PDB file of C-alpha atoms and ligand atoms in Angstrom:
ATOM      1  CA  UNK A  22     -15.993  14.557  -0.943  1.00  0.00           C
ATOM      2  CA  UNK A  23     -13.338  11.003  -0.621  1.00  0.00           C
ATOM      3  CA  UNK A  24     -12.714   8.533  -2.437  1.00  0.00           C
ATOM      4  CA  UNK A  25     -11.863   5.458  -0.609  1.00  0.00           C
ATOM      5  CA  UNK A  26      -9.352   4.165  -3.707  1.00  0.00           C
ATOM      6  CA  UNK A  27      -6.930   7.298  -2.684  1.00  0.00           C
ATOM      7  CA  UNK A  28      -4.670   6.358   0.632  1.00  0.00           C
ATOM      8  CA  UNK A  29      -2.759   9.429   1.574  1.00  0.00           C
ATOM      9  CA  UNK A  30       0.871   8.376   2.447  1.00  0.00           C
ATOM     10  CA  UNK A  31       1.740   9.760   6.305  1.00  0.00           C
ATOM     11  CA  UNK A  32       5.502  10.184   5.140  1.00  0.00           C
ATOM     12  CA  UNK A  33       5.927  12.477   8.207  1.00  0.00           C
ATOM     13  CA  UNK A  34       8.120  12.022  11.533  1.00  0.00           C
ATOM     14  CA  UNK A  35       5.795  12.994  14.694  1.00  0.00           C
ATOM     15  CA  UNK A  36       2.225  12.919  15.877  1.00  0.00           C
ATOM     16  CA  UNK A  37       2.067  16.764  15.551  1.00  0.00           C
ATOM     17  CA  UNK A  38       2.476  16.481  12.133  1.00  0.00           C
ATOM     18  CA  UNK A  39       0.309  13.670  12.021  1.00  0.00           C
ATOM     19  CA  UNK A  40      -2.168  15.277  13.301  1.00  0.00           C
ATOM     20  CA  UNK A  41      -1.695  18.887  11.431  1.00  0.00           C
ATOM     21  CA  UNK A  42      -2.307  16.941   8.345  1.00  0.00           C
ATOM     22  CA  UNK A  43      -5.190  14.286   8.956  1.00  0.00           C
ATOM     23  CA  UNK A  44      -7.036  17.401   9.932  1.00  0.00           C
ATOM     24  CA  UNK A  45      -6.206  19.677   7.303  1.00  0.00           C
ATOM     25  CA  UNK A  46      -7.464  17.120   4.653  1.00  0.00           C
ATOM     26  CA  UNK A  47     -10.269  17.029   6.993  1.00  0.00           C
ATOM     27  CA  UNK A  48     -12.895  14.599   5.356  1.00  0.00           C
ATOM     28  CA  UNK A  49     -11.080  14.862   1.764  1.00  0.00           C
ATOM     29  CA  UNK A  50      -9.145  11.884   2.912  1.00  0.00           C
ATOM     30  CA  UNK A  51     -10.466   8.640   5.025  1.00  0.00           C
ATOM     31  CA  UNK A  52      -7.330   6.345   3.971  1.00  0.00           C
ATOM     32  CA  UNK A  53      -3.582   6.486   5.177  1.00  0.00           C
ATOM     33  CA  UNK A  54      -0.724   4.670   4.415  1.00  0.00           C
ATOM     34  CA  UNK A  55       1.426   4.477   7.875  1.00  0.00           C
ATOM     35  CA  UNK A  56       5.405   3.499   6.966  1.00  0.00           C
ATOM     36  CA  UNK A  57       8.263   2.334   8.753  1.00  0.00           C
ATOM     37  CA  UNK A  58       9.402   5.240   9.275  1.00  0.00           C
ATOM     38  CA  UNK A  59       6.300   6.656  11.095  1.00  0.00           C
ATOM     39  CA  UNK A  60       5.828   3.759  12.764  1.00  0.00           C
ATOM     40  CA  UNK A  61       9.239   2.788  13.993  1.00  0.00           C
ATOM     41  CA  UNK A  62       9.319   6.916  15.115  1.00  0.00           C
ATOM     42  CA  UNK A  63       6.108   7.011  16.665  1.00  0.00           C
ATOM     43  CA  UNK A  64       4.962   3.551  17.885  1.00  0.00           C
ATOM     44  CA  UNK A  65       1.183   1.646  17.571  1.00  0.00           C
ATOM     45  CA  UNK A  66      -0.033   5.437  19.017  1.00  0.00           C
ATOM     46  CA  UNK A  67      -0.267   6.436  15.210  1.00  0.00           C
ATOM     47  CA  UNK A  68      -3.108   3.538  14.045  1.00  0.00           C
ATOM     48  CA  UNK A  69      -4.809   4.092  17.281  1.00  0.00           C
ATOM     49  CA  UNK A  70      -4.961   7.680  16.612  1.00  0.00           C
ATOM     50  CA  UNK A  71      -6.224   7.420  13.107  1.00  0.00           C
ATOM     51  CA  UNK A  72      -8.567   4.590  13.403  1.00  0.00           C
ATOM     52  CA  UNK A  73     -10.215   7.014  16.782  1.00  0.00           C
ATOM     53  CA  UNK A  74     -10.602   9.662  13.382  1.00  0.00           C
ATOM     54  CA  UNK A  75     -12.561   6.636  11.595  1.00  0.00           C
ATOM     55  CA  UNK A  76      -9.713   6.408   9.265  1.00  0.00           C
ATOM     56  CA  UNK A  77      -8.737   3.327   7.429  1.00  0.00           C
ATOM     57  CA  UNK A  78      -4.845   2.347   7.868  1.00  0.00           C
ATOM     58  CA  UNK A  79      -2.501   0.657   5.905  1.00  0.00           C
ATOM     59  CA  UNK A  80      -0.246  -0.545   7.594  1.00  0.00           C
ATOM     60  CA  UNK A  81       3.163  -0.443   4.907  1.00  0.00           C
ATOM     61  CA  UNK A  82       5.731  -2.502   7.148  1.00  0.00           C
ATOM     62  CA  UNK A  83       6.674  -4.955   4.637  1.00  0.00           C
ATOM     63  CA  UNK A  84       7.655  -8.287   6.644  1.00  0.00           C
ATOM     64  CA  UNK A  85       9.545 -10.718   5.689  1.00  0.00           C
ATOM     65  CA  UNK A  86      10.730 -13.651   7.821  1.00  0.00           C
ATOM     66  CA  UNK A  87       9.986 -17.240   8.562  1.00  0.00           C
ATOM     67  CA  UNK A  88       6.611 -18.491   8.583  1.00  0.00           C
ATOM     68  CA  UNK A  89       6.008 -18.629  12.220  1.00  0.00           C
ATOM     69  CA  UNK A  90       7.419 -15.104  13.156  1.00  0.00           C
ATOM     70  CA  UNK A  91       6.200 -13.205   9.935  1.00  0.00           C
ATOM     71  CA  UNK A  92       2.686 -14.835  10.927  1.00  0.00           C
ATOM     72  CA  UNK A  93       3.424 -13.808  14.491  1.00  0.00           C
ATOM     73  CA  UNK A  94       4.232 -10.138  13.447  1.00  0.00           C
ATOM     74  CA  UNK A  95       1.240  -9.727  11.012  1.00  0.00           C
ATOM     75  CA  UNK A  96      -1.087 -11.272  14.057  1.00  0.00           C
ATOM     76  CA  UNK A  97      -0.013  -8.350  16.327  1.00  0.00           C
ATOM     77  CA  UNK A  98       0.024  -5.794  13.712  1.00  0.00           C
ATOM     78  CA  UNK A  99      -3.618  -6.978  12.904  1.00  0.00           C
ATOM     79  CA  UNK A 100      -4.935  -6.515  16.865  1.00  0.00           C
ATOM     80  CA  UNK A 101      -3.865  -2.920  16.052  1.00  0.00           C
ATOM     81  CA  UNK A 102      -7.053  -2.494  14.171  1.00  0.00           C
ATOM     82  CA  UNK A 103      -5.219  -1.759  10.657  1.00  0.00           C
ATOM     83  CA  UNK A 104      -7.772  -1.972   7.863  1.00  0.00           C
ATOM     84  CA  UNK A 105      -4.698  -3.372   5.274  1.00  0.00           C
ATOM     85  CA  UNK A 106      -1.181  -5.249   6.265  1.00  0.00           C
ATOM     86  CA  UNK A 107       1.355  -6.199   3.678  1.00  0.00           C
ATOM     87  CA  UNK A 108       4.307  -8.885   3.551  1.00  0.00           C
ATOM     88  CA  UNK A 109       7.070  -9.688   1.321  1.00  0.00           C
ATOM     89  CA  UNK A 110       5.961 -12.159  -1.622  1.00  0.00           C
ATOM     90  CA  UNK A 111       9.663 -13.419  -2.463  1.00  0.00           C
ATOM     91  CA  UNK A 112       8.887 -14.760   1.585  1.00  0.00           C
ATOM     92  CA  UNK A 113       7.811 -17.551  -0.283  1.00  0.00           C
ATOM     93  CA  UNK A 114       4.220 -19.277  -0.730  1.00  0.00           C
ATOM     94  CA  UNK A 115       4.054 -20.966   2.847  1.00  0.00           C
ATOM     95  CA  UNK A 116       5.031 -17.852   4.610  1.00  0.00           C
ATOM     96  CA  UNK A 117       2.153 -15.810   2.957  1.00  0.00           C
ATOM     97  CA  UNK A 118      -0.349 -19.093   3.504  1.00  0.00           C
ATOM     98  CA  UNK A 119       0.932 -19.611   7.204  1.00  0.00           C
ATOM     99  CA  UNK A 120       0.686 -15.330   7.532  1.00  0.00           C
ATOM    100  CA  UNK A 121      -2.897 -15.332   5.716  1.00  0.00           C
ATOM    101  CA  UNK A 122      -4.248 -18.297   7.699  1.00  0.00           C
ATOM    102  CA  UNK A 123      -3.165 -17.283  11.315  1.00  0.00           C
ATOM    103  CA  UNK A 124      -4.682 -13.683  10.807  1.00  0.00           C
ATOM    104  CA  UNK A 125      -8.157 -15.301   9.825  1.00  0.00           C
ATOM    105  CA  UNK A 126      -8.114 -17.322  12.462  1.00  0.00           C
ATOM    106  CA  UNK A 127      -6.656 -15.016  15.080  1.00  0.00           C
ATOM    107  CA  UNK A 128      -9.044 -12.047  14.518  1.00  0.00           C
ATOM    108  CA  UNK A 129     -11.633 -14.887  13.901  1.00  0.00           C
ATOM    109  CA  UNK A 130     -11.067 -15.791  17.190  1.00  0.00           C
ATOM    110  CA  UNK A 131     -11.084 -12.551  18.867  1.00  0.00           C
ATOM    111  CA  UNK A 132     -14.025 -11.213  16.887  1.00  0.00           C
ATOM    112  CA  UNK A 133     -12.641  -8.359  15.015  1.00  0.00           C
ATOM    113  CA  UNK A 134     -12.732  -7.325  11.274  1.00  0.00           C
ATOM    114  CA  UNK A 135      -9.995  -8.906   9.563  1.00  0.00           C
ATOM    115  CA  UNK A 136      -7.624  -6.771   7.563  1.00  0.00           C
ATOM    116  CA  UNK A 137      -6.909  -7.082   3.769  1.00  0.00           C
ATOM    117  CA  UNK A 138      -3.350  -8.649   3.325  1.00  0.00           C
ATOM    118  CA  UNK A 139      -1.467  -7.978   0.402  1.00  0.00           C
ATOM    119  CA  UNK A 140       2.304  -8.362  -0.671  1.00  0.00           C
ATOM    120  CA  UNK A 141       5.166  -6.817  -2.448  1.00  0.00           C
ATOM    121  CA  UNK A 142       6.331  -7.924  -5.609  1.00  0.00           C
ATOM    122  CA  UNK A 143       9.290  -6.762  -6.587  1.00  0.00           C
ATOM    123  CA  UNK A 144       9.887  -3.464  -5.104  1.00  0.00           C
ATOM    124  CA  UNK A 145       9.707  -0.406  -8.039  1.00  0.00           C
ATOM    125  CA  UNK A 146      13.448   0.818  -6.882  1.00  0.00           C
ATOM    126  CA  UNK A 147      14.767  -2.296  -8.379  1.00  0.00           C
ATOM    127  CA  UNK A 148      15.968  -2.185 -12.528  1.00  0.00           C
ATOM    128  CA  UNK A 149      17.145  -5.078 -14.406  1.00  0.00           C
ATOM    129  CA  UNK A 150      20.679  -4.513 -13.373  1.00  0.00           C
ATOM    130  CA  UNK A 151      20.003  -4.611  -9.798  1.00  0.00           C
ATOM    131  CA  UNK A 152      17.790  -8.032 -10.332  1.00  0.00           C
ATOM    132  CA  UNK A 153      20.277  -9.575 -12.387  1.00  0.00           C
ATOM    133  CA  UNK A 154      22.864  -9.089  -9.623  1.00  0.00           C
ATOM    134  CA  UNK A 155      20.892 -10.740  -7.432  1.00  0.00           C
ATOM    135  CA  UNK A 156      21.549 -13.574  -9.303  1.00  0.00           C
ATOM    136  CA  UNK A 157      17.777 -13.680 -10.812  1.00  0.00           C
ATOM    137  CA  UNK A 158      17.121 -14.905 -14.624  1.00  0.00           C
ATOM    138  CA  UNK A 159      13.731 -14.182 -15.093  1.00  0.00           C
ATOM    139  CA  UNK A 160      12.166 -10.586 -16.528  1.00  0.00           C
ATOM    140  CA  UNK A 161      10.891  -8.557 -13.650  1.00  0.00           C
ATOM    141  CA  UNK A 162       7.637  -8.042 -15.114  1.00  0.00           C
ATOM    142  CA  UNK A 163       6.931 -11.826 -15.261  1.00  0.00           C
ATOM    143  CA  UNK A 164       8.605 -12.045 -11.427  1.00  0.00           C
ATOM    144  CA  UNK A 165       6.062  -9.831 -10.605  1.00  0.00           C
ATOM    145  CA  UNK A 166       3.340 -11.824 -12.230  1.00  0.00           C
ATOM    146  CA  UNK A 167       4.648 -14.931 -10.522  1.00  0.00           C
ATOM    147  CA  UNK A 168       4.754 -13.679  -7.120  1.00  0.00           C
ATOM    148  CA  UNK A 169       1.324 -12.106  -7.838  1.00  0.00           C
ATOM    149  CA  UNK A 170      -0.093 -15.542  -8.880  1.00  0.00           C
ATOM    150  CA  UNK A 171       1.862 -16.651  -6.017  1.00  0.00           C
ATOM    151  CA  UNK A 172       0.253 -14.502  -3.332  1.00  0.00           C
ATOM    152  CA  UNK A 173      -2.808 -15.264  -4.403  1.00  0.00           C
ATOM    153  CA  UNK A 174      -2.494 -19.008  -4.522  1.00  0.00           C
ATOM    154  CA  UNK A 175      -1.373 -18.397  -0.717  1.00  0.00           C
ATOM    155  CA  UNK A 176      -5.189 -16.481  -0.439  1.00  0.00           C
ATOM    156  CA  UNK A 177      -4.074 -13.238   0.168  1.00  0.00           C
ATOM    157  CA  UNK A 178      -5.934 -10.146  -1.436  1.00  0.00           C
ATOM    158  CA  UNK A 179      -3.734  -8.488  -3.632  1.00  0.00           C
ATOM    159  CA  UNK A 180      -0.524  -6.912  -4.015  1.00  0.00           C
ATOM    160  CA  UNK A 181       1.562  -3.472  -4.135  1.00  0.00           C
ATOM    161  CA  UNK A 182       2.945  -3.174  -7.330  1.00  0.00           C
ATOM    162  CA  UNK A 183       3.763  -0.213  -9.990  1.00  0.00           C
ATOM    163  CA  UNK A 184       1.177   1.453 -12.345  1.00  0.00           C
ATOM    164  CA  UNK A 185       3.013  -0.012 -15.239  1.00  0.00           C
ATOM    165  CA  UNK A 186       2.174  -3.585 -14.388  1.00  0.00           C
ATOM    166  CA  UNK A 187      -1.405  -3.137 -13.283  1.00  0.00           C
ATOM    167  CA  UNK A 188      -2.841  -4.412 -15.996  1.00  0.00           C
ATOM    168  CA  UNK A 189      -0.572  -7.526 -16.249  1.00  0.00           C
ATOM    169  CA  UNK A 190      -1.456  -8.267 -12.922  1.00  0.00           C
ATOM    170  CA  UNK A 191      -5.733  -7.742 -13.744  1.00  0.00           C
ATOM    171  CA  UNK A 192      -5.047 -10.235 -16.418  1.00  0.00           C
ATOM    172  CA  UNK A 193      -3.284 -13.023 -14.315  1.00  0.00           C
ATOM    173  CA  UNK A 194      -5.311 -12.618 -11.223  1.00  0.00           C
ATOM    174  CA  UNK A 195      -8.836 -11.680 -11.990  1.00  0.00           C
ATOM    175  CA  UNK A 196     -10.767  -8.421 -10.948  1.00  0.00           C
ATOM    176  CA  UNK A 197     -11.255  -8.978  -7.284  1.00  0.00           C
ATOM    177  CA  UNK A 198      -7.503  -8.926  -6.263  1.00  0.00           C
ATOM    178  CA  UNK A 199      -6.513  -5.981  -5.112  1.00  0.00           C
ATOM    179  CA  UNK A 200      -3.864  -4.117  -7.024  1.00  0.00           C
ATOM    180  CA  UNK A 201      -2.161  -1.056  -4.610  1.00  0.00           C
ATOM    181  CA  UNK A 202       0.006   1.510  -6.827  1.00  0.00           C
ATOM    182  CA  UNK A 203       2.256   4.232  -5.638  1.00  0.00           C
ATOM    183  CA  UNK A 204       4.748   6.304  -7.774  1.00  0.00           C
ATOM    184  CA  UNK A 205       1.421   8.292  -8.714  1.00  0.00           C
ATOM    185  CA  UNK A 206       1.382  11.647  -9.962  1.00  0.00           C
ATOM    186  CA  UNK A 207      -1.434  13.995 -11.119  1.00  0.00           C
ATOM    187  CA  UNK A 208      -0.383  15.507 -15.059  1.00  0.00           C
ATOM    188  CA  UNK A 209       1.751  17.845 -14.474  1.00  0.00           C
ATOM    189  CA  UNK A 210       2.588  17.426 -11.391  1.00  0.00           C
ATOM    190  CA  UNK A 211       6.490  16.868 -10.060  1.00  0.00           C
ATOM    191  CA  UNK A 212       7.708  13.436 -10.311  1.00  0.00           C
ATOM    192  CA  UNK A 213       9.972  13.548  -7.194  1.00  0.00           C
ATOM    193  CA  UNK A 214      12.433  10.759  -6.795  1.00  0.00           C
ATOM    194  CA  UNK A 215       9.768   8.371  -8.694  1.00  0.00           C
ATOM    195  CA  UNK A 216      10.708   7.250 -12.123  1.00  0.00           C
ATOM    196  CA  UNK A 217       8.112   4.938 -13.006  1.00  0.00           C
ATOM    197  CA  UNK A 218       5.021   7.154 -12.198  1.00  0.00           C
ATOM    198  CA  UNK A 219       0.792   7.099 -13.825  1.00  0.00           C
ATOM    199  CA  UNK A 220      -1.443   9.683 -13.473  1.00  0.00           C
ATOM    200  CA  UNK A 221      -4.315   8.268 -11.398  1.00  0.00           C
ATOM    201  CA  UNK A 222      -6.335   7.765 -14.436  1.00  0.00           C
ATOM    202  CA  UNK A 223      -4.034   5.635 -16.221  1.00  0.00           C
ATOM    203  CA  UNK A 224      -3.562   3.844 -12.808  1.00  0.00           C
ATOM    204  CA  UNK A 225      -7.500   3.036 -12.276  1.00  0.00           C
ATOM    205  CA  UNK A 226      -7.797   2.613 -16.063  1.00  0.00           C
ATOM    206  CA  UNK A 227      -4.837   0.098 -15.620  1.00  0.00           C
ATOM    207  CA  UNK A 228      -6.582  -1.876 -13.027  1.00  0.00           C
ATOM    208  CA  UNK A 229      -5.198  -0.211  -9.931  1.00  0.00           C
ATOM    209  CA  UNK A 230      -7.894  -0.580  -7.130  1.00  0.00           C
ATOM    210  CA  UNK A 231      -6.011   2.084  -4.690  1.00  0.00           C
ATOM    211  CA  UNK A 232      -3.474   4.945  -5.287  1.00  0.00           C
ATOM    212  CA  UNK A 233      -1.047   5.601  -2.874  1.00  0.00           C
ATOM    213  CA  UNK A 234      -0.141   9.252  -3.014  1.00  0.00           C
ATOM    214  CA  UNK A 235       2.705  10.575  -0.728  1.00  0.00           C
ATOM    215  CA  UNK A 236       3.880  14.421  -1.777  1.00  0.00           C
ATOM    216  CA  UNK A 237       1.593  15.490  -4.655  1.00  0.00           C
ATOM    217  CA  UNK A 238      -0.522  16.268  -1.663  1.00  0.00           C
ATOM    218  CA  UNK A 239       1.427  16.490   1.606  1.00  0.00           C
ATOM    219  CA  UNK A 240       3.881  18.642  -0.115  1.00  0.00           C
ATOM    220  CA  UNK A 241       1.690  21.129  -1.476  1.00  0.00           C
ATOM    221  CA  UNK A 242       0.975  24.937  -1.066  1.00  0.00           C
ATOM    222  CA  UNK A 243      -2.416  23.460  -0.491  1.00  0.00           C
ATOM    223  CA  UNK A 244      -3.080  19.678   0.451  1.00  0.00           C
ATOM    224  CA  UNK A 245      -6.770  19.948   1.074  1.00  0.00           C
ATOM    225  CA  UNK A 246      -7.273  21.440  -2.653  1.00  0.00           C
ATOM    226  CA  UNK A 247      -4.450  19.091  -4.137  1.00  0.00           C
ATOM    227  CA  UNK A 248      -6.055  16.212  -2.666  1.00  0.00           C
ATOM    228  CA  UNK A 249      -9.391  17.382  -4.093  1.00  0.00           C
ATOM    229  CA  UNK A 250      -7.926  17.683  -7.316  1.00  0.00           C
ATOM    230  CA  UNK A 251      -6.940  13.961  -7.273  1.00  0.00           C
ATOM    231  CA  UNK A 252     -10.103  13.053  -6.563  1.00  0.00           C
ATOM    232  CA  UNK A 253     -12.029  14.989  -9.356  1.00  0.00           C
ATOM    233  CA  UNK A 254      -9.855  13.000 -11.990  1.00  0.00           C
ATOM    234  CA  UNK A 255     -10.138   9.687 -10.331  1.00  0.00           C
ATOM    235  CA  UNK A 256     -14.008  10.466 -10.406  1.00  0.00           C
ATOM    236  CA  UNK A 257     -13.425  10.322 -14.058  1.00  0.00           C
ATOM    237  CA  UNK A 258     -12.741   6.207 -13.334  1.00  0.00           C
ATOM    238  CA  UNK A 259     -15.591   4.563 -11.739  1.00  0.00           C
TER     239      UNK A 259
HETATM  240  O1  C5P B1774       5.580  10.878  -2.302  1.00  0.00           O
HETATM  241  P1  C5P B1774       5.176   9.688  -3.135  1.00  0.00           P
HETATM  242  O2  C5P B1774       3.811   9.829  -3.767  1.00  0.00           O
HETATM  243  O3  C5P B1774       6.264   9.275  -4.081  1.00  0.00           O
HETATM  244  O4  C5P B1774       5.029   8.541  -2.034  1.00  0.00           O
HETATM  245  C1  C5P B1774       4.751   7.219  -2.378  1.00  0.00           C
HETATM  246  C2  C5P B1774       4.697   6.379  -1.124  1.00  0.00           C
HETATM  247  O5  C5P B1774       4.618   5.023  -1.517  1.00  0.00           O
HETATM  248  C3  C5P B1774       5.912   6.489  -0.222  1.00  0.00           C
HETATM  249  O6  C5P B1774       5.471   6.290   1.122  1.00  0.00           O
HETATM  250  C4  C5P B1774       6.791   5.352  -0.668  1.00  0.00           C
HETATM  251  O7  C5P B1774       7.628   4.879   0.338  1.00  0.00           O
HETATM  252  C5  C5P B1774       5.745   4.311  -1.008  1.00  0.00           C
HETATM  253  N1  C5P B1774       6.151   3.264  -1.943  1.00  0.00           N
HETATM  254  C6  C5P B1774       6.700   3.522  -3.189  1.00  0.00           C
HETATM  255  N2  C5P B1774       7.074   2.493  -4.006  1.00  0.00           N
HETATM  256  C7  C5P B1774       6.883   1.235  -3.610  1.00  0.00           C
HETATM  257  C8  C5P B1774       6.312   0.961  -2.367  1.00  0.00           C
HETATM  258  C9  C5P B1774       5.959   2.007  -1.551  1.00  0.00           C
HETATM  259  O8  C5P B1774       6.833   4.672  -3.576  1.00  0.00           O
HETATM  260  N3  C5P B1774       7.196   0.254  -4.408  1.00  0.00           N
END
């Protein structure tokens, strides 16, 4: 049994791992989240790999440059056959638009699915303090509903953002916008590094439409039956 809102962060370092883990969730899991790390390690071999598994693939790389090379890097990312690509939303309206716009076209053009694009907020690790110093006035939480608004406006489909402003986000953009949420962590579970964190029920309650989920599952005794257990309670949120 999947669930296609639950994308499985890959935060491993080789193939072999790679590979160890896709097939010990076995069919539990058909969604990964690929990061820089991973990617930067391991090269494009890692989406080809997956998507030959039938897995979907987000592709978490972040960009954020001027118009023409960010729509330049999201264009070759997307010939990759990633099923989701992300961007930076404080890259500013016309580099999400100019991103957005070239993809359509491009994969338009070539004949290929296009992925879902989405963009970061305001990245969780940042506080007050930190956002203040960077010489910003405004709350986060209404940054983030800006640059949601924002990203939207430029016709991408959603955004990464944390559990806790999920719902904020439903409000301001509707219910077809996608709203991606890591810092997730089953009741009970450890909370890691994370210090914002939602169970996945809270998170689909919320509005999330997909849980990223890093070490609750690759870090445990069992990842096939911790995965499964995720599952069950998001089954509880339909
Ligand atoms: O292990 P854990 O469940 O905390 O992993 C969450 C994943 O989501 C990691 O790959 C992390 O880099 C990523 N992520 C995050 N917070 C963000 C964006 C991405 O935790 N704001």
């Amino acid at each position: 049994m999947a669930d296609e809102r639950l994308i499985a962060a890959l935060d491993v370092h080789t193939m072999d791992d790679v590979k160890r883990l896709v097939t010990t969730l076995g069919d539990s899991v058909t969604y990964y989240k690929v990061g820089m790390e991973l990617f930067y390690g391991v090269g494009a071999q890692v989406v080809t790999w997956l998507r030959e598994q039938d897995k979907d693939v987000f592709l978490d790389l972040k960009l954020h440059d001027i118009p023409n090379t960010a729509a330049g890097g999201i264009c070759s990312l997307m010939r990759l056959g990633a099923t989701m690509l992300n961007v930076h939303a404080s890259g500013g309206y016309t580099m999400m638009k100019t991103a957005c716009d070239r993809m359509h076209a491009e994969a338009a053009e070539l004949g290929v699915k296009c992925p879902k694009l989405i963009a970061v907020t305001v990245l969780t690790s940042i506080n007050q303090d930190d956002w203040r110093d960077m010489g910003l006035a405004l709350q986060i939480k209404s940054a983030v509903v800006r640059l949601a608004r924002l990203a939207q406006k430029a016709g991408l489909d959603g955004v990464v953002a944390s559990a806790q402003e999920a719902s904020l986000i439903r409000e301001a953009c509707g219910k077809d916008f996608l709203i991606v949420t890591p810092g997730i962590r089953p009741a009970g579970s450890d909370t890691y590094d994370q210090s914002r964190v939602a169970t996945p029920t809270s998170a689909l309650t919320d509005g999330a439409t997909h849980l990223v989920i890093g070490r609750p599952i690759y870090a445990a005794d069992d990842p096939k039956a911790a995965a499964e257990k995720i599952i069950n309670e998001m089954e509880k949120v339909r």
